[in-house]
């Protein structure tokens, strides 16, 4: 429904100086099935509703969402937040000379890939002339972070209160004549299909350690196979940034029901706990194949087939760090997975050089304003050193980048010793776990349990103790040398690192 204008003019056309008309925009979509008509005005100002892509249907209904997306097909990506339809409608008004400028509020997720397309369209047809990229916003109990964006006609350009030359689609800026627009970095062919989301369960497939170990111990399956075929430890983001919660996952992968049912106890558990939650699922395949994960990631499974380890990072986290896991451990969907376990790749990803690029390209998310790792924007655009090749074997990569591999192994070893001091913990494993090659689990000794619980990766990177910082800097230096940056030091500004990586990305795109 239409919202009354903030101020009302007479004719509805452009006013003169001192008589500027503001229009608080109504919905961009008419419930009759077409774009709504906005009156002609000077400036559009609004605070459109904040609804993410995944909650639009539950709040607005399938009919409205389907009609809205059909109406804006080719203009607004299907995965965009609801607020972006207001941005696109306002852009159209400016482009058709029905308005001169607009100022709208969005959550700071506007800088994420699925929404940024609209800002790119705005820049292509006009300009962003004023923005506050990341601000706190508290209203009616909603505590979020927002971006305030003004676009259209203006002789001056400001970002976060400072005069700048131009504002880019990621709400960063460059000085006039010295453009460094990271949004122009392109995905590199060599990097495509080299990273994956973890498993999307779409149901309560997890069990605690006690239950899983009982299944492994008892066996008794009618196919004479061990339960470890379909039950293994699983890690999500919190398990990495804090401590492992001790969860295991039942994973029948692509099995047909008849084959899955032969794993008696795991299947009975899934039938009792998962099946009731999946039978009414709006996705027919999830209702029909209720014993299989919602997204079983066949491409990831294929990529891990001949690996012993993989590398993972948390999609949204305060610090951008990477961990190595044995392939026997399952990654959940909040993790981005790289199917390479060698220390050279681990070192390149763990370096400051990659972290600076990832934070700048991925943007931030949520109330905590945490960096977000987007594979297509952070990883696929990242230019690795010239001699790096994803198809090289771990031994070949170690031989190609020995200094990086050594520094990365030293860093991981020191980090592991800090997380789990030898005198504080025991490493345990049951015979069934040993038999199938599952890694040992760490348990804190009772007298050290409280202190051990505080030894998390988040706290390590918060504190950055000197021995760890020095090892990180040694790794960063080894990586910089692989790029041929003989002038690199820990004090090199992030802007200089980004400039060099952007130049390398663009050069690769034109090779």
XYZ file of C-alpha atoms in Angstrom:
511
model
C 0.000 0.000 0.000
C 1.113 3.536 -0.729
C 2.704 5.600 2.032
C 1.768 9.324 1.967
C 4.546 11.659 0.770
C 6.638 13.274 3.492
C 5.787 16.690 2.014
C 3.130 17.416 -0.546
C 3.619 19.673 -3.532
C 1.138 20.973 -6.004
C 1.795 19.461 -9.418
C 3.985 16.488 -8.593
C 6.726 17.579 -11.014
C 10.222 18.813 -10.132
C 10.127 21.741 -7.706
C 12.451 24.723 -7.827
C 15.233 25.484 -5.355
C 13.701 26.020 -1.958
C 10.646 23.989 -2.957
C 12.122 20.481 -3.202
C 9.566 17.732 -2.949
C 10.391 14.506 -1.146
C 8.663 11.226 -1.851
C 8.612 8.425 0.706
C 8.364 5.488 -1.701
C 5.479 3.067 -1.690
C 5.921 -0.605 -2.467
C 7.733 -1.120 -5.792
C 5.156 -3.753 -6.679
C 1.438 -3.440 -7.251
C -0.453 -6.446 -5.879
C -2.277 -6.521 -9.193
C 0.862 -8.017 -10.763
C 2.815 -5.064 -12.152
C 5.251 -2.400 -10.992
C 3.503 0.268 -8.941
C 3.419 3.863 -10.204
C 5.467 6.310 -8.164
C 4.697 10.016 -8.630
C 7.255 12.347 -10.155
C 9.325 14.182 -7.528
C 12.742 15.623 -6.781
C 14.048 13.274 -4.114
C 12.976 9.813 -2.946
C 13.679 9.131 0.733
C 12.758 5.922 2.509
C 13.454 3.186 5.007
C 12.198 0.089 3.153
C 11.428 -3.102 5.103
C 14.345 -5.359 6.007
C 13.446 -8.888 4.935
C 16.101 -11.377 3.875
C 15.631 -13.651 0.892
C 15.017 -16.725 3.056
C 12.212 -15.180 5.146
C 10.356 -13.347 2.378
C 8.069 -16.270 1.633
C 7.113 -16.915 5.238
C 6.343 -13.224 5.819
C 4.758 -12.259 2.481
C 3.494 -15.545 1.060
C 4.413 -17.489 -2.064
C 2.003 -15.649 -4.354
C 3.381 -12.199 -3.591
C 7.040 -13.263 -3.729
C 6.605 -15.177 -6.994
C 4.787 -12.235 -8.598
C 7.352 -9.735 -7.320
C 10.282 -11.730 -8.705
C 8.521 -12.293 -12.012
C 7.815 -8.581 -12.304
C 11.494 -7.698 -11.646
C 13.028 -10.633 -13.513
C 16.304 -9.561 -15.085
C 16.414 -6.456 -12.896
C 16.726 -7.830 -9.344
C 18.438 -11.205 -8.661
C 16.153 -13.843 -7.182
C 18.250 -14.170 -4.033
C 18.254 -10.440 -3.242
C 16.768 -9.042 -0.031
C 13.378 -7.348 -0.241
C 14.878 -3.888 0.286
C 16.718 -4.121 -3.045
C 13.468 -3.816 -4.992
C 13.118 -0.272 -3.603
C 16.669 0.536 -4.694
C 16.033 -0.720 -8.225
C 12.673 1.068 -8.478
C 14.282 4.328 -7.309
C 17.088 3.843 -9.840
C 14.515 3.448 -12.598
C 12.782 6.654 -11.496
C 16.064 8.576 -11.761
C 16.973 7.004 -15.089
C 13.583 7.961 -16.565
C 13.832 11.555 -15.221
C 11.013 10.972 -12.728
C 13.335 11.894 -9.852
C 16.738 13.503 -9.370
C 18.080 11.569 -6.400
C 17.242 8.965 -3.780
C 18.365 8.178 -0.258
C 17.475 4.734 1.127
C 18.350 2.607 4.149
C 19.447 -1.023 3.912
C 21.096 -3.546 6.170
C 24.840 -3.731 5.597
C 24.252 -6.952 3.640
C 23.718 -4.650 0.652
C 27.450 -5.111 0.024
C 27.099 -8.875 -0.321
C 27.156 -10.499 -3.754
C 23.432 -11.175 -4.109
C 22.535 -7.533 -3.361
C 25.551 -5.701 -4.765
C 24.293 -6.265 -8.314
C 21.752 -3.485 -7.738
C 24.428 -1.040 -6.596
C 26.421 -1.916 -9.707
C 23.358 -1.101 -11.817
C 22.982 2.200 -9.985
C 26.604 3.134 -10.700
C 26.175 2.142 -14.349
C 23.275 4.590 -14.829
C 24.061 7.338 -12.294
C 26.335 7.609 -9.216
C 26.391 7.000 -5.485
C 27.160 10.451 -4.127
C 26.802 9.947 -0.372
C 26.880 6.854 1.804
C 27.475 5.598 5.299
C 28.709 2.086 4.713
C 28.225 0.585 8.160
C 26.191 2.142 10.972
C 24.446 0.873 14.091
C 20.648 0.964 13.924
C 18.266 0.374 16.814
C 14.562 0.728 16.138
C 11.621 -0.974 17.872
C 13.931 -3.555 19.357
C 15.608 -4.397 16.033
C 19.352 -4.157 16.622
C 21.116 -4.362 13.257
C 23.817 -2.685 11.222
C 22.807 -0.632 8.207
C 24.141 1.108 5.130
C 22.689 4.478 4.115
C 22.981 5.101 0.397
C 22.238 8.255 -1.629
C 22.391 8.168 -5.413
C 21.564 10.436 -8.341
C 22.500 14.020 -9.157
C 25.127 15.715 -6.970
C 28.238 17.819 -7.494
C 30.019 16.431 -4.412
C 30.721 12.883 -3.221
C 31.100 11.815 0.420
C 31.632 8.451 2.095
C 31.280 8.155 5.864
C 31.502 11.948 6.104
C 34.722 12.290 4.065
C 35.022 13.848 0.606
C 36.093 11.217 -1.952
C 36.524 10.942 -5.712
C 34.075 8.093 -6.324
C 32.109 5.469 -4.396
C 32.195 1.878 -5.594
C 29.497 -0.787 -5.443
C 31.022 -2.333 -2.299
C 30.685 1.080 -0.596
C 34.399 1.725 -0.592
C 35.903 4.806 -2.209
C 38.794 6.034 -4.309
C 40.293 9.449 -4.726
C 39.781 11.206 -8.045
C 42.309 10.004 -10.612
C 43.510 7.161 -8.350
C 40.781 4.568 -8.681
C 41.131 1.219 -6.934
C 37.747 -0.385 -7.418
C 37.971 -3.945 -6.094
C 34.556 -4.736 -7.560
C 36.152 -4.898 -11.018
C 38.255 -7.917 -10.022
C 37.104 -10.911 -12.047
C 36.803 -14.609 -11.151
C 39.857 -16.468 -12.403
C 39.285 -19.578 -14.467
C 41.918 -21.559 -12.544
C 40.126 -20.916 -9.235
C 36.616 -21.925 -10.294
C 35.036 -25.042 -8.759
C 37.892 -25.287 -6.266
C 35.917 -24.435 -3.114
C 32.647 -25.731 -1.719
C 30.071 -25.268 1.011
C 29.954 -27.971 3.670
C 27.047 -30.362 4.117
C 23.552 -28.877 4.407
C 21.720 -31.344 6.645
C 18.163 -29.936 6.555
C 17.154 -32.076 9.509
C 18.305 -33.379 12.916
C 20.903 -35.822 11.601
C 23.339 -35.084 14.443
C 23.893 -37.315 17.461
C 26.157 -36.891 20.456
C 29.447 -38.703 20.877
C 28.100 -41.248 23.368
C 25.390 -42.384 20.963
C 27.700 -42.523 17.959
C 30.373 -44.488 19.827
C 27.773 -46.994 21.025
C 26.699 -47.589 17.442
C 30.305 -48.039 16.357
C 31.001 -50.412 19.243
C 27.889 -52.577 18.883
C 27.841 -53.016 15.107
C 25.318 -55.759 14.245
C 24.285 -54.345 10.895
C 22.590 -56.801 8.529
C 24.999 -55.912 5.707
C 27.972 -56.850 7.923
C 29.354 -53.332 7.451
C 30.545 -51.062 10.319
C 28.362 -48.093 11.325
C 31.387 -45.871 10.713
C 30.432 -46.078 7.022
C 27.581 -43.684 7.757
C 28.471 -42.026 11.085
C 31.367 -39.599 11.592
C 32.335 -36.467 13.548
C 31.016 -33.160 12.194
C 32.237 -29.587 12.709
C 30.414 -26.304 12.161
C 31.561 -22.708 12.589
C 31.218 -22.627 16.377
C 33.154 -25.878 16.651
C 36.097 -24.147 14.968
C 35.962 -20.699 16.560
C 35.222 -22.148 20.031
C 35.387 -25.835 20.889
C 33.978 -28.953 19.251
C 30.520 -29.688 20.670
C 31.084 -33.431 20.282
C 28.508 -33.936 17.544
C 28.555 -36.726 14.998
C 26.404 -36.930 11.881
C 24.487 -39.732 10.214
C 25.321 -39.476 6.525
C 23.791 -41.902 4.036
C 25.140 -39.823 1.142
C 23.358 -40.987 -2.031
C 22.191 -44.381 -0.761
C 18.801 -45.758 -1.650
C 16.536 -46.457 1.330
C 17.026 -50.226 1.107
C 20.801 -49.899 1.434
C 20.607 -47.235 4.161
C 18.198 -49.327 6.219
C 20.811 -52.086 6.606
C 22.687 -49.784 9.000
C 20.146 -50.645 11.672
C 20.663 -48.191 14.533
C 21.638 -45.122 12.495
C 18.708 -45.646 10.119
C 16.241 -46.204 12.953
C 17.374 -42.942 14.518
C 16.906 -41.013 11.260
C 13.528 -42.626 10.649
C 12.352 -41.617 14.115
C 13.792 -38.091 14.334
C 14.364 -36.795 10.794
C 11.486 -38.307 8.821
C 8.684 -36.449 10.683
C 10.391 -33.100 10.023
C 10.932 -33.769 6.322
C 7.642 -35.261 5.118
C 5.997 -31.832 4.827
C 9.007 -30.078 3.285
C 8.190 -27.685 0.437
C 11.036 -29.252 -1.600
C 9.619 -32.491 -2.953
C 12.975 -34.255 -3.090
C 13.596 -33.562 0.607
C 10.231 -35.019 1.535
C 10.724 -38.043 -0.711
C 14.383 -38.711 0.196
C 14.009 -37.894 3.897
C 16.984 -40.060 4.977
C 19.440 -38.038 2.834
C 20.835 -34.592 3.667
C 19.160 -31.578 2.113
C 22.301 -30.760 0.117
C 24.677 -33.705 0.039
C 27.380 -31.864 -1.995
C 28.394 -34.523 -4.548
C 31.009 -32.202 -6.096
C 32.705 -31.769 -2.707
C 32.646 -35.510 -2.054
C 34.221 -36.176 -5.444
C 36.923 -33.569 -4.837
C 37.818 -35.123 -1.459
C 37.925 -38.682 -2.778
C 41.715 -38.865 -3.181
C 42.651 -36.452 -0.398
C 43.772 -37.175 3.164
C 42.969 -33.680 4.488
C 41.045 -30.582 3.515
C 41.191 -26.920 4.515
C 38.186 -25.039 5.881
C 37.250 -21.550 7.019
C 34.139 -20.254 8.786
C 31.856 -18.367 6.408
C 31.195 -15.522 8.870
C 33.627 -14.943 11.728
C 35.492 -12.205 13.561
C 38.890 -13.401 12.333
C 39.789 -14.918 8.972
C 41.711 -18.073 9.802
C 41.885 -21.526 8.221
C 42.099 -25.033 9.664
C 43.062 -28.459 8.332
C 40.850 -31.516 8.898
C 41.214 -35.209 8.071
C 38.693 -36.190 5.394
C 37.032 -38.504 7.918
C 35.617 -35.387 9.652
C 32.496 -33.917 8.049
C 32.203 -30.142 7.447
C 28.805 -28.520 7.958
C 27.306 -25.848 5.680
C 28.627 -22.866 7.676
C 32.121 -23.819 6.504
C 33.803 -23.086 3.191
C 35.860 -26.126 2.188
C 38.986 -26.303 0.031
C 39.805 -29.906 -0.962
C 43.570 -29.512 -0.533
C 45.484 -30.627 2.523
C 49.052 -29.598 1.691
C 50.821 -26.995 3.816
C 51.711 -24.781 0.856
C 48.027 -24.164 0.054
C 47.224 -23.896 3.751
C 49.967 -21.293 4.132
C 48.842 -19.221 1.149
C 45.266 -19.129 2.410
C 46.370 -18.429 5.997
C 48.592 -15.517 5.031
C 47.854 -11.860 5.700
C 47.978 -11.293 1.955
C 44.982 -13.542 1.369
C 43.179 -12.397 4.535
C 43.374 -8.728 3.515
C 41.915 -9.568 0.104
C 39.201 -11.786 1.600
C 38.036 -9.171 4.105
C 38.007 -6.391 1.509
C 36.175 -8.471 -1.096
C 33.778 -10.336 1.186
C 32.361 -7.452 3.186
C 30.835 -7.788 6.620
C 27.659 -9.275 8.017
C 25.353 -9.127 11.003
C 25.225 -7.327 14.318
C 28.798 -8.329 15.123
C 29.939 -6.764 11.842
C 32.022 -9.861 11.173
C 33.906 -10.466 7.915
C 32.141 -12.826 5.533
C 33.947 -15.207 3.175
C 32.217 -15.517 -0.178
C 33.899 -18.084 -2.418
C 33.084 -16.433 -5.728
C 34.210 -12.996 -4.526
C 37.055 -13.832 -2.130
C 38.557 -17.079 -3.416
C 37.767 -17.219 -7.138
C 39.162 -13.707 -7.654
C 42.283 -14.226 -5.539
C 45.455 -14.369 -7.673
C 47.796 -17.019 -6.307
C 51.551 -16.719 -7.029
C 52.474 -17.408 -10.634
C 53.948 -20.862 -10.012
C 50.972 -22.142 -8.027
C 48.797 -24.813 -9.643
C 45.762 -26.551 -8.132
C 46.491 -29.689 -10.122
C 49.955 -30.114 -8.606
C 50.313 -32.903 -6.053
C 50.946 -32.064 -2.381
C 54.569 -33.150 -2.839
C 54.974 -30.940 -5.921
C 53.446 -27.938 -4.144
C 55.750 -28.471 -1.159
C 58.732 -28.651 -3.500
C 57.559 -25.523 -5.353
C 56.949 -23.476 -2.194
C 59.155 -25.007 0.535
C 59.429 -21.808 2.626
C 55.651 -21.366 2.720
C 55.051 -25.033 3.549
C 57.590 -24.957 6.420
C 56.245 -21.697 7.854
C 52.657 -22.929 7.626
C 53.463 -26.222 9.357
C 55.282 -24.360 12.138
C 52.310 -22.014 12.538
C 49.799 -24.852 12.746
C 51.969 -26.829 15.168
C 52.372 -23.845 17.520
C 48.653 -23.062 17.288
C 47.742 -26.653 18.147
C 50.121 -26.667 21.127
C 48.524 -23.463 22.424
C 44.992 -24.840 21.989
C 45.746 -28.186 23.615
C 48.774 -28.045 25.974
C 50.130 -31.552 26.460
C 49.860 -31.404 30.264
C 46.242 -30.252 30.109
C 44.697 -32.866 27.831
C 44.468 -36.519 26.865
C 44.007 -37.772 23.330
C 41.520 -40.651 23.291
C 40.155 -43.127 20.797
C 38.018 -46.262 21.021
C 38.953 -49.475 19.154
C 36.212 -48.988 16.521
C 37.522 -45.473 15.816
C 41.079 -46.767 15.476
C 39.920 -49.549 13.177
C 38.431 -47.135 10.631
C 41.110 -44.450 10.936
C 39.106 -41.759 12.717
C 41.324 -39.113 14.364
C 41.808 -39.113 18.108
C 39.598 -36.841 20.182
C 40.920 -34.384 22.758
C 39.618 -34.424 26.339
C 40.668 -31.941 29.002
C 41.954 -33.215 32.316
C 39.487 -32.216 35.068
C 41.920 -29.888 36.843
C 42.573 -27.964 33.594
C 39.081 -28.071 32.045
C 38.112 -24.470 32.864
C 41.334 -22.966 31.519
C 41.334 -25.269 28.487
C 37.826 -24.194 27.517
C 39.094 -20.619 27.106
C 41.828 -21.713 24.716
C 39.886 -21.126 21.503
C 41.008 -19.951 18.080
C 38.956 -16.786 18.487
C 40.717 -15.962 21.755
C 44.110 -16.786 20.253
C 43.564 -14.324 17.403
C 42.104 -11.786 19.829
C 45.231 -11.925 21.994
C 47.779 -12.497 19.196
C 50.601 -13.369 21.628
C 54.066 -12.436 20.420
C 55.302 -15.993 19.637
C 52.239 -16.555 17.466
C 52.445 -13.133 15.815
C 56.087 -13.721 14.878
C 55.256 -17.069 13.289
C 52.380 -15.475 11.389
C 54.699 -12.728 10.133
C 57.252 -15.340 9.035
C 54.532 -17.038 6.985
C 53.413 -13.709 5.500
C 56.986 -12.902 4.475
C 57.407 -16.304 2.795
C 54.173 -15.758 0.845
C 55.193 -12.215 -0.177
C 58.509 -13.573 -1.474
C 56.583 -16.073 -3.618
C 54.922 -13.068 -5.256
C 58.307 -11.437 -5.770
C 57.580 -8.604 -3.326
C 61.084 -7.972 -2.060
C 59.962 -4.767 -0.329
C 57.325 -6.476 1.808
C 57.257 -5.994 5.582
C 54.616 -6.449 8.252
C 54.021 -2.683 8.080
C 53.015 -2.687 4.402
C 49.604 -0.939 4.240
C 46.598 -3.053 3.349
C 45.844 -0.635 0.503
C 49.190 -1.452 -1.113
C 48.562 -5.197 -0.817
C 45.111 -4.777 -2.375
C 46.457 -2.641 -5.203
C 49.064 -5.240 -6.144
C 46.596 -8.114 -5.980
C 44.038 -6.223 -8.073
C 46.668 -5.497 -10.729
C 47.635 -9.168 -10.778
C 43.983 -10.259 -11.007
C 43.305 -7.951 -13.956
C 46.512 -9.034 -15.698
C 45.480 -12.694 -15.365
C 42.044 -11.874 -16.788
C 43.649 -10.444 -19.914
C 46.200 -13.226 -20.426
